[in-house]
C-alpha cells in the first residue's frame, strides 16, 4: 500500500500568547478564525484560519509541561509541525511502520474538529514533526 | 486594502542532502517530484511535490553561505518557511508595510516556476519566515 496525501491539512504554529497572535493574524494577513478548540490530551488551545483548502493552526500551550509548552521553552515560537490530510490514518501508520518510520502514535487518536490523527516522529522525517489527519 | 490569502502555496523544508531526501519522501510518503529548479539568487536547489492544491518544497543549500545553508548550520534540517499564495504580491507588501511589518523583500522578485515572490521577516510573524507567492 502507498499513502496518498490528499492535501496539506494545516501548518501548526506555536505561539506565546494565543489571543494577541490571533489578532495579529487578523490584522496582518486579513484572515478570520473559523474554529477554536481546547484539545485536552495534547494540552493545547488551537485556533484555525481557513486558507484555500488548508488551515493555519495557531497553538497556545495550556501549561509549560505540554508538548507545545516544551517546544516554546526550547525552540521558541514559530513553525511547529505540518499536517497532511490522508484518507486512512491507520493504513498510513501501517505503511510508515513497514518502511521503518518512528511513530509518535502507533494508532490513530481523536484530534480537533472530530478528526482522527497521528504524529510521526521528526527523526524519521528530516527534523519535521509530521501529523496525519483523517476527516470523518 | 486587505491581503487575500488564496491558499498555502507550499511548506519549505531545509534538508542536508537533497537527493536522499527526495528518495525518502518518495518511499515514505508516496509522493513524486513534479518540479526541480536551482534558484541562483537564493542559493538553493528546490524540489517540489504536489499535495492537493499545495506543494511540499525540499530545499538544499547550494553552499554554506546561502540562507538555507546558514539555517542548516544554526537550526538544523526541518521546517524552514511557509508560503501563502496571493493574487498581488506588490499590493500585499504595501499592506504589510502599512501595518508595520518588517519585510525581507521591499519589492516582489522572481521565484521559481516563473512566480513573483517576497519574504516577510520572522520577527513580524511570531518567529515564522513567511513567503508570499504570486503565480503568473
Tab-separated table of C-alpha atoms in Angstrom:
chain	number	residue	atom	x	y	z
A	1	UNK	CA	0.000	0.000	0.000
A	2	UNK	CA	1.092	3.556	-0.521
A	3	UNK	CA	-0.003	6.558	1.474
A	4	UNK	CA	-1.992	9.048	-0.546
A	5	UNK	CA	-1.511	12.606	0.708
A	6	UNK	CA	-4.775	14.370	-0.194
A	7	UNK	CA	-3.692	17.876	0.764
A	8	UNK	CA	-1.831	19.917	3.345
A	9	UNK	CA	-4.392	19.948	6.138
A	10	UNK	CA	-2.675	22.618	8.181
A	11	UNK	CA	0.542	24.225	9.259
A	12	UNK	CA	0.861	24.263	13.055
A	13	UNK	CA	2.458	27.349	14.569
A	14	UNK	CA	3.414	27.578	18.255
A	15	UNK	CA	2.671	30.977	19.796
A	16	UNK	CA	3.404	32.523	23.192
A	17	UNK	CA	0.130	34.422	23.516
A	18	UNK	CA	-2.788	32.944	21.592
A	19	UNK	CA	-5.169	35.916	21.798
A	20	UNK	CA	-2.657	38.520	20.646
A	21	UNK	CA	-1.444	36.176	17.901
A	22	UNK	CA	-4.988	35.690	16.599
A	23	UNK	CA	-5.379	39.462	16.464
A	24	UNK	CA	-2.016	39.772	14.724
A	25	UNK	CA	-3.029	37.271	12.031
A	26	UNK	CA	-6.360	39.046	11.566
A	27	UNK	CA	-4.811	42.449	11.034
A	28	UNK	CA	-1.567	41.450	9.284
A	29	UNK	CA	-2.824	38.706	6.970
A	30	UNK	CA	-6.532	39.541	6.782
A	31	UNK	CA	-7.650	36.077	7.883
A	32	UNK	CA	-10.554	35.314	10.236
A	33	UNK	CA	-10.622	32.476	12.761
A	34	UNK	CA	-13.027	29.706	11.772
A	35	UNK	CA	-12.541	27.287	14.665
A	36	UNK	CA	-11.310	27.313	18.251
A	37	UNK	CA	-10.863	24.275	20.447
A	38	UNK	CA	-9.025	23.048	23.521
A	39	UNK	CA	-7.512	19.614	22.882
A	40	UNK	CA	-7.072	18.326	26.424
A	41	UNK	CA	-4.893	15.293	25.733
A	42	UNK	CA	-2.436	17.441	23.756
A	43	UNK	CA	-2.511	20.313	26.240
A	44	UNK	CA	-3.177	22.932	23.572
A	45	UNK	CA	-5.640	25.620	22.707
A	46	UNK	CA	-5.875	25.891	18.947
A	47	UNK	CA	-7.336	28.466	16.598
A	48	UNK	CA	-7.780	27.714	12.902
A	49	UNK	CA	-7.877	30.125	9.964
A	50	UNK	CA	-9.080	28.758	6.614
A	51	UNK	CA	-6.691	29.429	3.727
A	52	UNK	CA	-7.908	27.821	0.496
A	53	UNK	CA	-8.318	24.108	1.199
A	54	UNK	CA	-5.966	24.213	4.200
A	55	UNK	CA	-5.741	25.847	7.602
A	56	UNK	CA	-3.279	27.921	9.557
A	57	UNK	CA	-3.330	26.487	13.084
A	58	UNK	CA	-2.127	28.671	15.950
A	59	UNK	CA	-1.195	26.624	19.017
A	60	UNK	CA	-1.104	28.017	22.528
A	61	UNK	CA	0.172	25.831	25.365
A	62	UNK	CA	-2.259	25.071	28.186
A	63	UNK	CA	0.749	24.680	30.506
A	64	UNK	CA	4.576	24.594	30.377
A	65	UNK	CA	4.645	20.784	30.643
A	66	UNK	CA	2.607	20.256	27.473
A	67	UNK	CA	4.342	19.355	24.174
A	68	UNK	CA	3.797	22.868	22.781
A	69	UNK	CA	4.878	24.414	26.104
A	70	UNK	CA	8.137	22.449	25.978
A	71	UNK	CA	8.649	23.390	22.323
A	72	UNK	CA	8.181	27.083	23.176
A	73	UNK	CA	10.683	26.786	26.029
A	74	UNK	CA	13.382	25.101	23.951
A	75	UNK	CA	12.863	26.401	20.407
A	76	UNK	CA	10.738	29.500	20.866
A	77	UNK	CA	7.627	30.376	18.879
A	78	UNK	CA	7.321	29.529	15.182
A	79	UNK	CA	6.611	26.632	12.836
A	80	UNK	CA	5.785	23.570	14.928
A	81	UNK	CA	4.531	20.864	12.565
A	82	UNK	CA	2.959	20.185	9.188
A	83	UNK	CA	-0.188	18.096	8.882
A	84	UNK	CA	-1.123	16.117	5.785
A	85	UNK	CA	-4.699	15.085	5.090
A	86	UNK	CA	-4.995	11.366	4.342
A	87	UNK	CA	-7.956	9.069	3.660
A	88	UNK	CA	-6.914	6.427	6.178
A	89	UNK	CA	-4.650	7.250	9.113
A	90	UNK	CA	-4.498	3.651	10.362
A	91	UNK	CA	-3.417	2.392	6.948
A	92	UNK	CA	-0.878	5.191	6.639
A	93	UNK	CA	0.637	4.254	10.011
A	94	UNK	CA	0.915	0.625	8.924
A	95	UNK	CA	2.666	1.684	5.747
A	96	UNK	CA	5.050	4.066	7.519
A	97	UNK	CA	5.836	1.412	10.079
A	98	UNK	CA	6.615	-1.091	7.318
A	99	UNK	CA	9.095	1.440	5.921
A	100	UNK	CA	10.804	1.728	9.300
A	101	UNK	CA	9.388	5.095	10.335
A	102	UNK	CA	9.454	6.005	14.018
A	103	UNK	CA	5.908	6.830	15.088
A	104	UNK	CA	4.807	9.064	17.940
A	105	UNK	CA	1.343	7.466	17.789
A	106	UNK	CA	1.116	3.783	16.968
A	107	UNK	CA	-2.655	4.063	16.448
A	108	UNK	CA	-4.956	6.906	15.383
A	109	UNK	CA	-6.387	9.072	18.162
A	110	UNK	CA	-9.041	11.778	18.236
A	111	UNK	CA	-7.925	15.228	17.088
A	112	UNK	CA	-9.775	18.512	16.950
A	113	UNK	CA	-12.739	19.011	14.584
A	114	UNK	CA	-13.772	15.381	15.125
A	115	UNK	CA	-10.749	14.169	13.126
A	116	UNK	CA	-8.540	11.140	13.573
A	117	UNK	CA	-4.857	11.995	13.826
A	118	UNK	CA	-1.413	10.545	14.424
A	119	UNK	CA	2.042	12.065	14.679
A	120	UNK	CA	5.206	10.763	13.021
A	121	UNK	CA	8.497	11.424	14.810
A	122	UNK	CA	10.701	14.170	13.335
A	123	UNK	CA	13.695	11.807	13.396
A	124	UNK	CA	12.040	9.851	10.612
A	125	UNK	CA	11.093	12.954	8.620
A	126	UNK	CA	14.289	15.002	8.403
A	127	UNK	CA	13.578	17.051	11.513
A	128	UNK	CA	9.937	17.777	10.610
A	129	UNK	CA	7.195	16.803	13.039
A	130	UNK	CA	4.525	15.364	10.727
A	131	UNK	CA	0.867	14.895	11.597
A	132	UNK	CA	-1.586	12.796	9.609
A	133	UNK	CA	-5.235	13.910	9.650
A	134	UNK	CA	-8.301	11.983	8.592
A	135	UNK	CA	-11.590	13.874	8.497
A	136	UNK	CA	-14.707	11.931	9.498
B	1	UNK	CA	-6.666	47.081	1.221
B	2	UNK	CA	-6.571	43.683	2.805
B	3	UNK	CA	-4.376	40.805	1.750
B	4	UNK	CA	-6.311	37.837	0.459
B	5	UNK	CA	-4.521	34.550	1.129
B	6	UNK	CA	-5.673	32.246	-1.677
B	7	UNK	CA	-4.066	29.070	-0.381
B	8	UNK	CA	-0.965	27.614	1.218
B	9	UNK	CA	1.362	27.569	-1.772
B	10	UNK	CA	3.997	25.416	-0.125
B	11	UNK	CA	5.793	24.417	3.017
B	12	UNK	CA	9.552	24.872	2.653
B	13	UNK	CA	11.723	22.227	4.314
B	14	UNK	CA	15.503	22.569	4.622
B	15	UNK	CA	17.367	19.307	4.026
B	16	UNK	CA	21.009	18.302	4.334
B	17	UNK	CA	21.079	16.012	1.299
B	18	UNK	CA	18.527	16.830	-1.377
B	19	UNK	CA	18.750	13.609	-3.399
B	20	UNK	CA	18.400	11.251	-0.442
B	21	UNK	CA	15.582	13.405	0.949
B	22	UNK	CA	13.680	13.236	-2.338
B	23	UNK	CA	14.014	9.471	-2.253
B	24	UNK	CA	12.889	9.423	1.380
B	25	UNK	CA	9.739	11.423	0.564
B	26	UNK	CA	9.009	9.157	-2.403
B	27	UNK	CA	9.216	5.964	-0.401
B	28	UNK	CA	7.869	7.186	2.968
B	29	UNK	CA	5.026	9.435	1.825
B	30	UNK	CA	4.376	8.093	-1.655
B	31	UNK	CA	4.791	11.468	-3.365
B	32	UNK	CA	6.526	12.080	-6.691
B	33	UNK	CA	8.579	15.166	-7.543
B	34	UNK	CA	6.846	17.446	-10.060
B	35	UNK	CA	9.425	20.215	-10.369
B	36	UNK	CA	13.118	20.786	-9.796
B	37	UNK	CA	14.923	24.087	-10.094
B	38	UNK	CA	18.051	25.889	-8.969
B	39	UNK	CA	17.187	29.407	-7.802
B	40	UNK	CA	20.545	31.144	-8.151
B	41	UNK	CA	19.806	34.352	-6.261
B	42	UNK	CA	18.562	32.362	-3.257
B	43	UNK	CA	21.369	29.821	-3.433
B	44	UNK	CA	19.016	26.845	-3.316
B	45	UNK	CA	18.137	23.752	-5.236
B	46	UNK	CA	14.472	23.019	-4.769
B	47	UNK	CA	12.301	20.009	-5.480
B	48	UNK	CA	8.510	20.251	-5.349
B	49	UNK	CA	5.963	17.523	-4.643
B	50	UNK	CA	2.313	18.307	-5.400
B	51	UNK	CA	-0.056	17.641	-2.481
B	52	UNK	CA	-3.606	18.682	-3.288
B	53	UNK	CA	-3.513	22.360	-4.259
B	54	UNK	CA	-0.190	22.926	-2.457
B	55	UNK	CA	3.393	21.749	-2.645
B	56	UNK	CA	5.991	20.282	-0.335
B	57	UNK	CA	9.232	22.101	-1.178
B	58	UNK	CA	12.520	20.460	-0.248
B	59	UNK	CA	15.385	22.947	-0.123
B	60	UNK	CA	19.022	22.016	-0.487
B	61	UNK	CA	21.703	24.671	0.010
B	62	UNK	CA	23.968	25.393	-2.970
B	63	UNK	CA	26.658	26.463	-0.474
B	64	UNK	CA	27.133	27.073	3.264
B	65	UNK	CA	26.887	30.866	2.836
B	66	UNK	CA	23.370	30.725	1.343
B	67	UNK	CA	20.313	31.476	3.511
B	68	UNK	CA	19.350	27.792	3.649
B	69	UNK	CA	22.995	26.819	4.298
B	70	UNK	CA	23.110	29.167	7.278
B	71	UNK	CA	19.743	27.894	8.513
B	72	UNK	CA	21.017	24.300	8.350
B	73	UNK	CA	24.166	25.272	10.257
B	74	UNK	CA	22.325	27.072	13.057
B	75	UNK	CA	18.970	25.289	13.341
B	76	UNK	CA	19.493	22.011	11.543
B	77	UNK	CA	17.182	20.478	8.953
B	78	UNK	CA	13.418	20.845	9.222
B	79	UNK	CA	10.597	23.309	8.600
B	80	UNK	CA	12.086	26.462	7.071
B	81	UNK	CA	9.190	28.666	5.922
B	82	UNK	CA	5.543	28.711	4.907
B	83	UNK	CA	4.446	30.308	1.638
B	84	UNK	CA	0.992	31.736	1.044
B	85	UNK	CA	-0.405	32.190	-2.459
B	86	UNK	CA	-1.701	35.713	-3.049
B	87	UNK	CA	-3.148	37.480	-6.079
B	88	UNK	CA	-0.888	40.527	-5.835
B	89	UNK	CA	2.460	40.380	-4.031
B	90	UNK	CA	3.214	44.094	-4.523
B	91	UNK	CA	-0.127	45.088	-3.014
B	92	UNK	CA	0.352	42.643	-0.146
B	93	UNK	CA	3.765	44.160	0.635
B	94	UNK	CA	2.250	47.663	0.667
B	95	UNK	CA	-0.435	46.473	3.056
B	96	UNK	CA	2.000	44.666	5.358
B	97	UNK	CA	4.280	47.684	5.358
B	98	UNK	CA	1.348	49.939	6.316
B	99	UNK	CA	0.738	47.620	9.277
B	100	UNK	CA	4.353	47.982	10.393
B	101	UNK	CA	5.610	44.585	9.219
B	102	UNK	CA	9.337	44.126	8.744
B	103	UNK	CA	9.921	42.935	5.190
B	104	UNK	CA	12.852	40.932	3.864
B	105	UNK	CA	11.927	41.990	0.330
B	106	UNK	CA	10.573	45.512	-0.182
B	107	UNK	CA	9.517	44.629	-3.737
B	108	UNK	CA	8.489	41.387	-5.475
B	109	UNK	CA	11.264	39.384	-7.102
B	110	UNK	CA	11.310	36.367	-9.400
B	111	UNK	CA	10.852	32.998	-7.694
B	112	UNK	CA	10.872	29.502	-9.102
B	113	UNK	CA	8.165	28.299	-11.517
B	114	UNK	CA	8.003	31.803	-13.059
B	115	UNK	CA	6.363	33.176	-9.892
B	116	UNK	CA	6.742	36.523	-8.168
B	117	UNK	CA	7.701	36.215	-4.519
B	118	UNK	CA	8.630	38.194	-1.423
B	119	UNK	CA	9.631	37.209	2.096
B	120	UNK	CA	8.335	38.738	5.324
B	121	UNK	CA	10.711	38.764	8.297
B	122	UNK	CA	10.004	36.188	11.041
B	123	UNK	CA	10.213	38.953	13.677
B	124	UNK	CA	6.949	40.320	12.322
B	125	UNK	CA	5.298	36.908	12.111
B	126	UNK	CA	5.860	35.304	15.510
B	127	UNK	CA	9.073	33.559	14.512
B	128	UNK	CA	7.714	32.229	11.199
B	129	UNK	CA	9.516	33.079	7.974
B	130	UNK	CA	6.624	33.846	5.599
B	131	UNK	CA	6.818	33.902	1.815
B	132	UNK	CA	4.187	35.396	-0.476
B	133	UNK	CA	3.820	33.795	-3.918
B	134	UNK	CA	2.010	35.144	-6.958
B	135	UNK	CA	1.674	32.819	-9.927
B	136	UNK	CA	1.887	34.404	-13.378
